[in-house]
Amino acid sequence: MKNTKIYCLILFVIGAISMNNAQSQSESSLFGLKMGAGVYSFTGGELQNPTPLLGYVAGIYVHDPLEDNRFHVQGGVDVRFRGGNFNNAKSTDSAANRAYTQISLVTVDFPISMLVSLQPKKREKAWFLNVGIIPSYIIRSVVYVSAEKIPLNSAVYLQTWDNLPLKPIEYLAHIGVQMKDEQFGYDFGINVGVSDMNNNFKIDGIYPATGTGKRISTVALEASLLF
């Protein structure tokens, strides 16, 4: 996880610079920092008994001036700590110690969206519909087993761990609402995976058995502060 901490530090530094530059621009600053949390889970038929996982997001964004026009373009770079829990480790189950109970993902994401003003005559604290797509690149993926959530590959040195058999890029559709003021704002949204991440997902020794070839996607509900 050392590399992910470096990525986050870079984002925070760039975000701080962006906010400092934004102060010298117009009322509707073009650059900003996003920090938030979300509830994440897996969908599809390959992974059994998914349940929500609390995760986090931090990133930077840029958009054109949010004035006059109804339609605007916004892009950015995010780091997400996401994944999902699984209700597989039951106390009466003889396979509980090898039941997978969590999959964690660390991703770098590149959201691209259209902002549609819901209050075109209002310049301050106006709400926007945020619709777009998020290409998401997986940096690290880990599966945990048993109720204690022990990494399956914990016997191997961290830097030699292989990622899970998932496609390295997932594409997510995004829809939400966003409010932006001079100093801060809010963003609420839903991210739904539209691509199949299954890359011959079969891991020996875990329960329930994998390798059915069914779909693996993710879904998320997020809330963030914009600065």
mmCIF file with all atom_site columns, C-alpha atoms in Angstrom:
data_model
loop_
_atom_site.group_PDB
_atom_site.id
_atom_site.type_symbol
_atom_site.label_atom_id
_atom_site.label_alt_id
_atom_site.label_comp_id
_atom_site.label_asym_id
_atom_site.label_entity_id
_atom_site.label_seq_id
_atom_site.pdbx_PDB_ins_code
_atom_site.Cartn_x
_atom_site.Cartn_y
_atom_site.Cartn_z
_atom_site.occupancy
_atom_site.B_iso_or_equiv
_atom_site.pdbx_formal_charge
_atom_site.auth_seq_id
_atom_site.auth_comp_id
_atom_site.auth_asym_id
_atom_site.auth_atom_id
_atom_site.pdbx_PDB_model_num
ATOM 1   C CA . MET A 1 1   ? 0.000   0.000   0.000   1.00 0.00 ? 1   MET A CA 1
ATOM 2   C CA . LYS A 1 2   ? 3.047   2.274   0.079   1.00 0.00 ? 2   LYS A CA 1
ATOM 3   C CA . ASN A 1 3   ? 2.555   3.326   -3.537  1.00 0.00 ? 3   ASN A CA 1
ATOM 4   C CA . THR A 1 4   ? -1.094  4.233   -2.937  1.00 0.00 ? 4   THR A CA 1
ATOM 5   C CA . LYS A 1 5   ? -0.108  6.554   -0.094  1.00 0.00 ? 5   LYS A CA 1
ATOM 6   C CA . ILE A 1 6   ? 2.275   8.314   -2.478  1.00 0.00 ? 6   ILE A CA 1
ATOM 7   C CA . TYR A 1 7   ? -0.499  8.708   -5.061  1.00 0.00 ? 7   TYR A CA 1
ATOM 8   C CA . CYS A 1 8   ? -2.794  10.224  -2.429  1.00 0.00 ? 8   CYS A CA 1
ATOM 9   C CA . LEU A 1 9   ? -0.071  12.636  -1.282  1.00 0.00 ? 9   LEU A CA 1
ATOM 10  C CA . ILE A 1 10  ? 0.471   13.770  -4.869  1.00 0.00 ? 10  ILE A CA 1
ATOM 11  C CA . LEU A 1 11  ? -3.252  14.380  -5.292  1.00 0.00 ? 11  LEU A CA 1
ATOM 12  C CA . PHE A 1 12  ? -3.485  16.419  -2.104  1.00 0.00 ? 12  PHE A CA 1
ATOM 13  C CA . VAL A 1 13  ? -0.495  18.564  -3.098  1.00 0.00 ? 13  VAL A CA 1
ATOM 14  C CA . ILE A 1 14  ? -1.909  19.182  -6.580  1.00 0.00 ? 14  ILE A CA 1
ATOM 15  C CA . GLY A 1 15  ? -5.306  19.929  -5.056  1.00 0.00 ? 15  GLY A CA 1
ATOM 16  C CA . ALA A 1 16  ? -3.841  22.460  -2.647  1.00 0.00 ? 16  ALA A CA 1
ATOM 17  C CA . ILE A 1 17  ? -2.056  24.211  -5.517  1.00 0.00 ? 17  ILE A CA 1
ATOM 18  C CA . SER A 1 18  ? -5.265  24.190  -7.553  1.00 0.00 ? 18  SER A CA 1
ATOM 19  C CA . MET A 1 19  ? -7.270  25.768  -4.739  1.00 0.00 ? 19  MET A CA 1
ATOM 20  C CA . ASN A 1 20  ? -4.635  28.438  -4.247  1.00 0.00 ? 20  ASN A CA 1
ATOM 21  C CA . ASN A 1 21  ? -4.719  29.288  -7.955  1.00 0.00 ? 21  ASN A CA 1
ATOM 22  C CA . ALA A 1 22  ? -8.507  29.243  -7.982  1.00 0.00 ? 22  ALA A CA 1
ATOM 23  C CA . GLN A 1 23  ? -8.661  32.090  -5.472  1.00 0.00 ? 23  GLN A CA 1
ATOM 24  C CA . SER A 1 24  ? -7.261  34.455  -8.101  1.00 0.00 ? 24  SER A CA 1
ATOM 25  C CA . GLN A 1 25  ? -9.826  33.421  -10.720 1.00 0.00 ? 25  GLN A CA 1
ATOM 26  C CA . SER A 1 26  ? -13.463 34.340  -11.231 1.00 0.00 ? 26  SER A CA 1
ATOM 27  C CA . GLU A 1 27  ? -16.288 33.669  -8.803  1.00 0.00 ? 27  GLU A CA 1
ATOM 28  C CA . SER A 1 28  ? -16.774 30.189  -10.225 1.00 0.00 ? 28  SER A CA 1
ATOM 29  C CA . SER A 1 29  ? -13.330 28.613  -9.630  1.00 0.00 ? 29  SER A CA 1
ATOM 30  C CA . LEU A 1 30  ? -12.265 26.101  -12.262 1.00 0.00 ? 30  LEU A CA 1
ATOM 31  C CA . PHE A 1 31  ? -10.092 23.788  -10.165 1.00 0.00 ? 31  PHE A CA 1
ATOM 32  C CA . GLY A 1 32  ? -10.745 22.048  -6.894  1.00 0.00 ? 32  GLY A CA 1
ATOM 33  C CA . LEU A 1 33  ? -10.252 19.185  -4.487  1.00 0.00 ? 33  LEU A CA 1
ATOM 34  C CA . LYS A 1 34  ? -12.758 16.439  -3.751  1.00 0.00 ? 34  LYS A CA 1
ATOM 35  C CA . MET A 1 35  ? -12.862 14.346  -0.569  1.00 0.00 ? 35  MET A CA 1
ATOM 36  C CA . GLY A 1 36  ? -15.580 11.914  0.376   1.00 0.00 ? 36  GLY A CA 1
ATOM 37  C CA . ALA A 1 37  ? -16.792 8.479   1.366   1.00 0.00 ? 37  ALA A CA 1
ATOM 38  C CA . GLY A 1 38  ? -19.073 5.890   -0.115  1.00 0.00 ? 38  GLY A CA 1
ATOM 39  C CA . VAL A 1 39  ? -20.782 2.561   0.209   1.00 0.00 ? 39  VAL A CA 1
ATOM 40  C CA . TYR A 1 40  ? -19.382 0.056   -2.279  1.00 0.00 ? 40  TYR A CA 1
ATOM 41  C CA . SER A 1 41  ? -20.314 -3.458  -3.359  1.00 0.00 ? 41  SER A CA 1
ATOM 42  C CA . PHE A 1 42  ? -19.978 -6.041  -6.128  1.00 0.00 ? 42  PHE A CA 1
ATOM 43  C CA . THR A 1 43  ? -22.688 -7.155  -8.542  1.00 0.00 ? 43  THR A CA 1
ATOM 44  C CA . GLY A 1 44  ? -22.981 -10.015 -11.026 1.00 0.00 ? 44  GLY A CA 1
ATOM 45  C CA . GLY A 1 45  ? -23.249 -13.759 -10.560 1.00 0.00 ? 45  GLY A CA 1
ATOM 46  C CA . GLU A 1 46  ? -19.602 -14.766 -10.015 1.00 0.00 ? 46  GLU A CA 1
ATOM 47  C CA . LEU A 1 47  ? -19.097 -13.469 -6.463  1.00 0.00 ? 47  LEU A CA 1
ATOM 48  C CA . GLN A 1 48  ? -21.582 -14.835 -3.944  1.00 0.00 ? 48  GLN A CA 1
ATOM 49  C CA . ASN A 1 49  ? -23.471 -13.055 -1.135  1.00 0.00 ? 49  ASN A CA 1
ATOM 50  C CA . PRO A 1 50  ? -22.125 -9.490  -1.601  1.00 0.00 ? 50  PRO A CA 1
ATOM 51  C CA . THR A 1 51  ? -22.726 -6.901  1.129   1.00 0.00 ? 51  THR A CA 1
ATOM 52  C CA . PRO A 1 52  ? -21.700 -3.199  1.355   1.00 0.00 ? 52  PRO A CA 1
ATOM 53  C CA . LEU A 1 53  ? -18.259 -1.916  2.270   1.00 0.00 ? 53  LEU A CA 1
ATOM 54  C CA . LEU A 1 54  ? -17.400 1.587   3.490   1.00 0.00 ? 54  LEU A CA 1
ATOM 55  C CA . GLY A 1 55  ? -14.727 3.184   1.304   1.00 0.00 ? 55  GLY A CA 1
ATOM 56  C CA . TYR A 1 56  ? -13.140 6.530   0.526   1.00 0.00 ? 56  TYR A CA 1
ATOM 57  C CA . VAL A 1 57  ? -12.359 8.819   -2.385  1.00 0.00 ? 57  VAL A CA 1
ATOM 58  C CA . ALA A 1 58  ? -10.023 11.790  -2.846  1.00 0.00 ? 58  ALA A CA 1
ATOM 59  C CA . GLY A 1 59  ? -9.237  13.636  -6.026  1.00 0.00 ? 59  GLY A CA 1
ATOM 60  C CA . ILE A 1 60  ? -8.948  16.793  -8.070  1.00 0.00 ? 60  ILE A CA 1
ATOM 61  C CA . TYR A 1 61  ? -11.313 18.170  -10.711 1.00 0.00 ? 61  TYR A CA 1
ATOM 62  C CA . VAL A 1 62  ? -11.522 20.894  -13.336 1.00 0.00 ? 62  VAL A CA 1
ATOM 63  C CA . HIS A 1 63  ? -14.462 22.357  -15.243 1.00 0.00 ? 63  HIS A CA 1
ATOM 64  C CA . ASP A 1 64  ? -15.300 25.329  -17.412 1.00 0.00 ? 64  ASP A CA 1
ATOM 65  C CA . PRO A 1 65  ? -16.809 28.438  -15.734 1.00 0.00 ? 65  PRO A CA 1
ATOM 66  C CA . LEU A 1 66  ? -20.200 27.574  -14.246 1.00 0.00 ? 66  LEU A CA 1
ATOM 67  C CA . GLU A 1 67  ? -21.873 30.716  -15.557 1.00 0.00 ? 67  GLU A CA 1
ATOM 68  C CA . ASP A 1 68  ? -24.466 31.583  -18.193 1.00 0.00 ? 68  ASP A CA 1
ATOM 69  C CA . ASN A 1 69  ? -24.656 28.291  -20.098 1.00 0.00 ? 69  ASN A CA 1
ATOM 70  C CA . ARG A 1 70  ? -26.780 25.340  -19.010 1.00 0.00 ? 70  ARG A CA 1
ATOM 71  C CA . PHE A 1 71  ? -24.214 22.709  -20.084 1.00 0.00 ? 71  PHE A CA 1
ATOM 72  C CA . HIS A 1 72  ? -20.651 22.341  -18.796 1.00 0.00 ? 72  HIS A CA 1
ATOM 73  C CA . VAL A 1 73  ? -17.840 19.776  -18.995 1.00 0.00 ? 73  VAL A CA 1
ATOM 74  C CA . GLN A 1 74  ? -15.966 18.455  -15.963 1.00 0.00 ? 74  GLN A CA 1
ATOM 75  C CA . GLY A 1 75  ? -13.008 16.089  -15.660 1.00 0.00 ? 75  GLY A CA 1
ATOM 76  C CA . GLY A 1 76  ? -10.671 14.931  -12.934 1.00 0.00 ? 76  GLY A CA 1
ATOM 77  C CA . VAL A 1 77  ? -8.462  12.312  -11.320 1.00 0.00 ? 77  VAL A CA 1
ATOM 78  C CA . ASP A 1 78  ? -9.552  10.337  -8.245  1.00 0.00 ? 78  ASP A CA 1
ATOM 79  C CA . VAL A 1 79  ? -8.045  7.710   -5.970  1.00 0.00 ? 79  VAL A CA 1
ATOM 80  C CA . ARG A 1 80  ? -10.607 5.302   -4.517  1.00 0.00 ? 80  ARG A CA 1
ATOM 81  C CA . PHE A 1 81  ? -10.357 2.720   -1.765  1.00 0.00 ? 81  PHE A CA 1
ATOM 82  C CA . ARG A 1 82  ? -13.330 0.512   -2.591  1.00 0.00 ? 82  ARG A CA 1
ATOM 83  C CA . GLY A 1 83  ? -14.463 -3.078  -3.054  1.00 0.00 ? 83  GLY A CA 1
ATOM 84  C CA . GLY A 1 84  ? -17.047 -5.112  -1.182  1.00 0.00 ? 84  GLY A CA 1
ATOM 85  C CA . ASN A 1 85  ? -17.811 -7.463  1.699   1.00 0.00 ? 85  ASN A CA 1
ATOM 86  C CA . PHE A 1 86  ? -19.299 -10.952 1.402   1.00 0.00 ? 86  PHE A CA 1
ATOM 87  C CA . ASN A 1 87  ? -21.486 -12.826 3.859   1.00 0.00 ? 87  ASN A CA 1
ATOM 88  C CA . ASN A 1 88  ? -19.810 -16.201 3.389   1.00 0.00 ? 88  ASN A CA 1
ATOM 89  C CA . ALA A 1 89  ? -18.116 -17.016 6.724   1.00 0.00 ? 89  ALA A CA 1
ATOM 90  C CA . LYS A 1 90  ? -20.828 -18.631 8.847   1.00 0.00 ? 90  LYS A CA 1
ATOM 91  C CA . SER A 1 91  ? -19.875 -20.032 12.244  1.00 0.00 ? 91  SER A CA 1
ATOM 92  C CA . THR A 1 92  ? -21.448 -23.414 11.459  1.00 0.00 ? 92  THR A CA 1
ATOM 93  C CA . ASP A 1 93  ? -19.761 -23.718 8.096   1.00 0.00 ? 93  ASP A CA 1
ATOM 94  C CA . SER A 1 94  ? -16.821 -26.145 7.967   1.00 0.00 ? 94  SER A CA 1
ATOM 95  C CA . ALA A 1 95  ? -15.340 -24.015 5.167   1.00 0.00 ? 95  ALA A CA 1
ATOM 96  C CA . ALA A 1 96  ? -15.507 -20.761 7.158   1.00 0.00 ? 96  ALA A CA 1
ATOM 97  C CA . ASN A 1 97  ? -11.719 -20.390 7.373   1.00 0.00 ? 97  ASN A CA 1
ATOM 98  C CA . ARG A 1 98  ? -11.403 -20.358 3.562   1.00 0.00 ? 98  ARG A CA 1
ATOM 99  C CA . ALA A 1 99  ? -14.578 -18.424 2.813   1.00 0.00 ? 99  ALA A CA 1
ATOM 100 C CA . TYR A 1 100 ? -13.885 -15.109 1.086   1.00 0.00 ? 100 TYR A CA 1
ATOM 101 C CA . THR A 1 101 ? -15.351 -12.246 3.116   1.00 0.00 ? 101 THR A CA 1
ATOM 102 C CA . GLN A 1 102 ? -13.923 -9.129  1.468   1.00 0.00 ? 102 GLN A CA 1
ATOM 103 C CA . ILE A 1 103 ? -12.307 -7.936  -1.726  1.00 0.00 ? 103 ILE A CA 1
ATOM 104 C CA . SER A 1 104 ? -10.539 -4.578  -1.573  1.00 0.00 ? 104 SER A CA 1
ATOM 105 C CA . LEU A 1 105 ? -9.617  -2.452  -4.561  1.00 0.00 ? 105 LEU A CA 1
ATOM 106 C CA . VAL A 1 106 ? -7.361  0.583   -4.829  1.00 0.00 ? 106 VAL A CA 1
ATOM 107 C CA . THR A 1 107 ? -8.080  2.378   -8.092  1.00 0.00 ? 107 THR A CA 1
ATOM 108 C CA . VAL A 1 108 ? -7.074  5.507   -9.961  1.00 0.00 ? 108 VAL A CA 1
ATOM 109 C CA . ASP A 1 109 ? -10.126 6.880   -11.764 1.00 0.00 ? 109 ASP A CA 1
ATOM 110 C CA . PHE A 1 110 ? -10.614 9.453   -14.505 1.00 0.00 ? 110 PHE A CA 1
ATOM 111 C CA . PRO A 1 111 ? -14.189 10.816  -14.309 1.00 0.00 ? 111 PRO A CA 1
ATOM 112 C CA . ILE A 1 112 ? -15.493 12.679  -17.356 1.00 0.00 ? 112 ILE A CA 1
ATOM 113 C CA . SER A 1 113 ? -18.946 14.195  -17.029 1.00 0.00 ? 113 SER A CA 1
ATOM 114 C CA . MET A 1 114 ? -21.450 16.703  -18.311 1.00 0.00 ? 114 MET A CA 1
ATOM 115 C CA . LEU A 1 115 ? -22.843 19.184  -15.806 1.00 0.00 ? 115 LEU A CA 1
ATOM 116 C CA . VAL A 1 116 ? -26.391 20.294  -16.577 1.00 0.00 ? 116 VAL A CA 1
ATOM 117 C CA . SER A 1 117 ? -27.564 23.335  -14.623 1.00 0.00 ? 117 SER A CA 1
ATOM 118 C CA . LEU A 1 118 ? -30.821 22.755  -12.769 1.00 0.00 ? 118 LEU A CA 1
ATOM 119 C CA . GLN A 1 119 ? -30.972 26.464  -11.873 1.00 0.00 ? 119 GLN A CA 1
ATOM 120 C CA . PRO A 1 120 ? -29.604 28.308  -14.945 1.00 0.00 ? 120 PRO A CA 1
ATOM 121 C CA . LYS A 1 121 ? -30.588 31.740  -13.628 1.00 0.00 ? 121 LYS A CA 1
ATOM 122 C CA . LYS A 1 122 ? -28.803 31.189  -10.323 1.00 0.00 ? 122 LYS A CA 1
ATOM 123 C CA . ARG A 1 123 ? -25.043 31.772  -10.249 1.00 0.00 ? 123 ARG A CA 1
ATOM 124 C CA . GLU A 1 124 ? -24.290 31.026  -6.597  1.00 0.00 ? 124 GLU A CA 1
ATOM 125 C CA . LYS A 1 125 ? -25.013 27.697  -4.880  1.00 0.00 ? 125 LYS A CA 1
ATOM 126 C CA . ALA A 1 126 ? -26.726 26.375  -7.986  1.00 0.00 ? 126 ALA A CA 1
ATOM 127 C CA . TRP A 1 127 ? -27.368 22.642  -8.367  1.00 0.00 ? 127 TRP A CA 1
ATOM 128 C CA . PHE A 1 128 ? -26.184 20.659  -11.396 1.00 0.00 ? 128 PHE A CA 1
ATOM 129 C CA . LEU A 1 129 ? -27.062 17.243  -12.736 1.00 0.00 ? 129 LEU A CA 1
ATOM 130 C CA . ASN A 1 130 ? -23.801 15.319  -13.131 1.00 0.00 ? 130 ASN A CA 1
ATOM 131 C CA . VAL A 1 131 ? -23.843 12.583  -15.799 1.00 0.00 ? 131 VAL A CA 1
ATOM 132 C CA . GLY A 1 132 ? -20.776 10.830  -17.160 1.00 0.00 ? 132 GLY A CA 1
ATOM 133 C CA . ILE A 1 133 ? -18.457 7.849   -17.322 1.00 0.00 ? 133 ILE A CA 1
ATOM 134 C CA . ILE A 1 134 ? -15.511 6.825   -15.137 1.00 0.00 ? 134 ILE A CA 1
ATOM 135 C CA . PRO A 1 135 ? -12.658 4.699   -16.514 1.00 0.00 ? 135 PRO A CA 1
ATOM 136 C CA . SER A 1 136 ? -11.188 3.057   -13.399 1.00 0.00 ? 136 SER A CA 1
ATOM 137 C CA . TYR A 1 137 ? -7.692  1.538   -13.317 1.00 0.00 ? 137 TYR A CA 1
ATOM 138 C CA . ILE A 1 138 ? -6.996  -1.073  -10.626 1.00 0.00 ? 138 ILE A CA 1
ATOM 139 C CA . ILE A 1 139 ? -3.686  -0.537  -8.806  1.00 0.00 ? 139 ILE A CA 1
ATOM 140 C CA . ARG A 1 140 ? -4.163  -3.171  -6.105  1.00 0.00 ? 140 ARG A CA 1
ATOM 141 C CA . SER A 1 141 ? -6.737  -5.910  -5.526  1.00 0.00 ? 141 SER A CA 1
ATOM 142 C CA . VAL A 1 142 ? -6.767  -8.286  -2.536  1.00 0.00 ? 142 VAL A CA 1
ATOM 143 C CA . VAL A 1 143 ? -9.143  -11.017 -1.364  1.00 0.00 ? 143 VAL A CA 1
ATOM 144 C CA . TYR A 1 144 ? -9.635  -11.661 2.366   1.00 0.00 ? 144 TYR A CA 1
ATOM 145 C CA . VAL A 1 145 ? -10.842 -14.916 3.907   1.00 0.00 ? 145 VAL A CA 1
ATOM 146 C CA . SER A 1 146 ? -12.608 -15.950 7.144   1.00 0.00 ? 146 SER A CA 1
ATOM 147 C CA . ALA A 1 147 ? -14.526 -13.757 9.559   1.00 0.00 ? 147 ALA A CA 1
ATOM 148 C CA . GLU A 1 148 ? -11.201 -12.204 10.650  1.00 0.00 ? 148 GLU A CA 1
ATOM 149 C CA . LYS A 1 149 ? -10.628 -10.984 7.053   1.00 0.00 ? 149 LYS A CA 1
ATOM 150 C CA . ILE A 1 150 ? -7.104  -12.314 6.616   1.00 0.00 ? 150 ILE A CA 1
ATOM 151 C CA . PRO A 1 151 ? -5.452  -11.654 3.221   1.00 0.00 ? 151 PRO A CA 1
ATOM 152 C CA . LEU A 1 152 ? -5.396  -14.914 1.287   1.00 0.00 ? 152 LEU A CA 1
ATOM 153 C CA . ASN A 1 153 ? -1.806  -14.257 0.219   1.00 0.00 ? 153 ASN A CA 1
ATOM 154 C CA . SER A 1 154 ? -0.628  -13.024 3.632   1.00 0.00 ? 154 SER A CA 1
ATOM 155 C CA . ALA A 1 155 ? 2.187   -15.604 3.640   1.00 0.00 ? 155 ALA A CA 1
ATOM 156 C CA . VAL A 1 156 ? 3.750   -13.808 0.669   1.00 0.00 ? 156 VAL A CA 1
ATOM 157 C CA . TYR A 1 157 ? 5.709   -10.565 1.012   1.00 0.00 ? 157 TYR A CA 1
ATOM 158 C CA . LEU A 1 158 ? 3.462   -7.616  0.141   1.00 0.00 ? 158 LEU A CA 1
ATOM 159 C CA . GLN A 1 159 ? 5.481   -6.380  -2.836  1.00 0.00 ? 159 GLN A CA 1
ATOM 160 C CA . THR A 1 160 ? 5.253   -9.799  -4.526  1.00 0.00 ? 160 THR A CA 1
ATOM 161 C CA . TRP A 1 161 ? 1.453   -10.112 -4.292  1.00 0.00 ? 161 TRP A CA 1
ATOM 162 C CA . ASP A 1 162 ? -0.272  -10.574 -7.607  1.00 0.00 ? 162 ASP A CA 1
ATOM 163 C CA . ASN A 1 163 ? -3.521  -8.772  -8.300  1.00 0.00 ? 163 ASN A CA 1
ATOM 164 C CA . LEU A 1 164 ? -6.704  -10.791 -8.554  1.00 0.00 ? 164 LEU A CA 1
ATOM 165 C CA . PRO A 1 165 ? -7.789  -12.163 -11.959 1.00 0.00 ? 165 PRO A CA 1
ATOM 166 C CA . LEU A 1 166 ? -9.769  -9.040  -12.802 1.00 0.00 ? 166 LEU A CA 1
ATOM 167 C CA . LYS A 1 167 ? -9.512  -6.898  -15.901 1.00 0.00 ? 167 LYS A CA 1
ATOM 168 C CA . PRO A 1 168 ? -7.262  -3.917  -15.087 1.00 0.00 ? 168 PRO A CA 1
ATOM 169 C CA . ILE A 1 169 ? -9.822  -1.328  -16.215 1.00 0.00 ? 169 ILE A CA 1
ATOM 170 C CA . GLU A 1 170 ? -13.483 -1.083  -15.260 1.00 0.00 ? 170 GLU A CA 1
ATOM 171 C CA . TYR A 1 171 ? -15.872 1.393   -16.859 1.00 0.00 ? 171 TYR A CA 1
ATOM 172 C CA . LEU A 1 172 ? -18.540 2.910   -14.632 1.00 0.00 ? 172 LEU A CA 1
ATOM 173 C CA . ALA A 1 173 ? -21.553 5.050   -15.491 1.00 0.00 ? 173 ALA A CA 1
ATOM 174 C CA . HIS A 1 174 ? -22.109 7.962   -13.125 1.00 0.00 ? 174 HIS A CA 1
ATOM 175 C CA . ILE A 1 175 ? -25.191 9.989   -12.290 1.00 0.00 ? 175 ILE A CA 1
ATOM 176 C CA . GLY A 1 176 ? -25.626 12.432  -9.440  1.00 0.00 ? 176 GLY A CA 1
ATOM 177 C CA . VAL A 1 177 ? -26.084 16.022  -8.367  1.00 0.00 ? 177 VAL A CA 1
ATOM 178 C CA . GLN A 1 178 ? -23.494 18.658  -7.551  1.00 0.00 ? 178 GLN A CA 1
ATOM 179 C CA . MET A 1 179 ? -23.561 22.094  -5.969  1.00 0.00 ? 179 MET A CA 1
ATOM 180 C CA . LYS A 1 180 ? -20.608 24.454  -6.284  1.00 0.00 ? 180 LYS A CA 1
ATOM 181 C CA . ASP A 1 181 ? -20.006 27.731  -4.447  1.00 0.00 ? 181 ASP A CA 1
ATOM 182 C CA . GLU A 1 182 ? -16.956 29.983  -4.234  1.00 0.00 ? 182 GLU A CA 1
ATOM 183 C CA . GLN A 1 183 ? -15.412 28.140  -1.270  1.00 0.00 ? 183 GLN A CA 1
ATOM 184 C CA . PHE A 1 184 ? -17.039 24.704  -1.130  1.00 0.00 ? 184 PHE A CA 1
ATOM 185 C CA . GLY A 1 185 ? -19.688 22.435  -2.548  1.00 0.00 ? 185 GLY A CA 1
ATOM 186 C CA . TYR A 1 186 ? -21.327 19.025  -2.404  1.00 0.00 ? 186 TYR A CA 1
ATOM 187 C CA . ASP A 1 187 ? -21.439 16.039  -4.706  1.00 0.00 ? 187 ASP A CA 1
ATOM 188 C CA . PHE A 1 188 ? -23.783 13.054  -4.375  1.00 0.00 ? 188 PHE A CA 1
ATOM 189 C CA . GLY A 1 189 ? -23.762 10.264  -6.934  1.00 0.00 ? 189 GLY A CA 1
ATOM 190 C CA . ILE A 1 190 ? -24.173 6.647   -7.956  1.00 0.00 ? 190 ILE A CA 1
ATOM 191 C CA . ASN A 1 191 ? -21.502 4.720   -9.882  1.00 0.00 ? 191 ASN A CA 1
ATOM 192 C CA . VAL A 1 192 ? -22.563 1.554   -11.710 1.00 0.00 ? 192 VAL A CA 1
ATOM 193 C CA . GLY A 1 193 ? -20.120 -0.746  -13.488 1.00 0.00 ? 193 GLY A CA 1
ATOM 194 C CA . VAL A 1 194 ? -21.092 -1.186  -17.142 1.00 0.00 ? 194 VAL A CA 1
ATOM 195 C CA . SER A 1 195 ? -18.195 -3.484  -18.076 1.00 0.00 ? 195 SER A CA 1
ATOM 196 C CA . ASP A 1 196 ? -17.488 -7.064  -16.987 1.00 0.00 ? 196 ASP A CA 1
ATOM 197 C CA . MET A 1 197 ? -14.332 -7.256  -14.844 1.00 0.00 ? 197 MET A CA 1
ATOM 198 C CA . ASN A 1 198 ? -14.135 -11.054 -14.906 1.00 0.00 ? 198 ASN A CA 1
ATOM 199 C CA . ASN A 1 199 ? -10.785 -12.102 -16.375 1.00 0.00 ? 199 ASN A CA 1
ATOM 200 C CA . ASN A 1 200 ? -11.091 -15.869 -15.880 1.00 0.00 ? 200 ASN A CA 1
ATOM 201 C CA . PHE A 1 201 ? -11.675 -15.232 -12.159 1.00 0.00 ? 201 PHE A CA 1
ATOM 202 C CA . LYS A 1 202 ? -10.779 -18.541 -10.498 1.00 0.00 ? 202 LYS A CA 1
ATOM 203 C CA . ILE A 1 203 ? -8.961  -18.719 -7.169  1.00 0.00 ? 203 ILE A CA 1
ATOM 204 C CA . ASP A 1 204 ? -8.162  -22.128 -5.748  1.00 0.00 ? 204 ASP A CA 1
ATOM 205 C CA . GLY A 1 205 ? -8.828  -22.760 -2.076  1.00 0.00 ? 205 GLY A CA 1
ATOM 206 C CA . ILE A 1 206 ? -11.584 -20.233 -1.445  1.00 0.00 ? 206 ILE A CA 1
ATOM 207 C CA . TYR A 1 207 ? -15.267 -20.827 -0.780  1.00 0.00 ? 207 TYR A CA 1
ATOM 208 C CA . PRO A 1 208 ? -17.743 -20.517 -2.468  1.00 0.00 ? 208 PRO A CA 1
ATOM 209 C CA . ALA A 1 209 ? -15.905 -21.872 -5.480  1.00 0.00 ? 209 ALA A CA 1
ATOM 210 C CA . THR A 1 210 ? -15.116 -19.426 -8.270  1.00 0.00 ? 210 THR A CA 1
ATOM 211 C CA . GLY A 1 211 ? -14.536 -19.947 -11.973 1.00 0.00 ? 211 GLY A CA 1
ATOM 212 C CA . THR A 1 212 ? -18.102 -20.005 -13.296 1.00 0.00 ? 212 THR A CA 1
ATOM 213 C CA . GLY A 1 213 ? -17.354 -17.293 -15.861 1.00 0.00 ? 213 GLY A CA 1
ATOM 214 C CA . LYS A 1 214 ? -20.225 -15.086 -14.714 1.00 0.00 ? 214 LYS A CA 1
ATOM 215 C CA . ARG A 1 215 ? -20.164 -11.301 -14.565 1.00 0.00 ? 215 ARG A CA 1
ATOM 216 C CA . ILE A 1 216 ? -18.227 -9.219  -12.013 1.00 0.00 ? 216 ILE A CA 1
ATOM 217 C CA . SER A 1 217 ? -19.047 -5.518  -11.704 1.00 0.00 ? 217 SER A CA 1
ATOM 218 C CA . THR A 1 218 ? -19.230 -2.915  -8.953  1.00 0.00 ? 218 THR A CA 1
ATOM 219 C CA . VAL A 1 219 ? -21.735 -0.382  -7.689  1.00 0.00 ? 219 VAL A CA 1
ATOM 220 C CA . ALA A 1 220 ? -21.314 2.580   -5.343  1.00 0.00 ? 220 ALA A CA 1
ATOM 221 C CA . LEU A 1 221 ? -23.185 5.357   -3.582  1.00 0.00 ? 221 LEU A CA 1
ATOM 222 C CA . GLU A 1 222 ? -20.893 8.314   -2.767  1.00 0.00 ? 222 GLU A CA 1
ATOM 223 C CA . ALA A 1 223 ? -21.035 11.660  -0.987  1.00 0.00 ? 223 ALA A CA 1
ATOM 224 C CA . SER A 1 224 ? -18.174 14.161  -1.268  1.00 0.00 ? 224 SER A CA 1
ATOM 225 C CA . LEU A 1 225 ? -17.188 17.665  -0.267  1.00 0.00 ? 225 LEU A CA 1
ATOM 226 C CA . LEU A 1 226 ? -15.820 19.954  -2.973  1.00 0.00 ? 226 LEU A CA 1
ATOM 227 C CA . PHE A 1 227 ? -13.222 22.612  -2.190  1.00 0.00 ? 227 PHE A CA 1
#
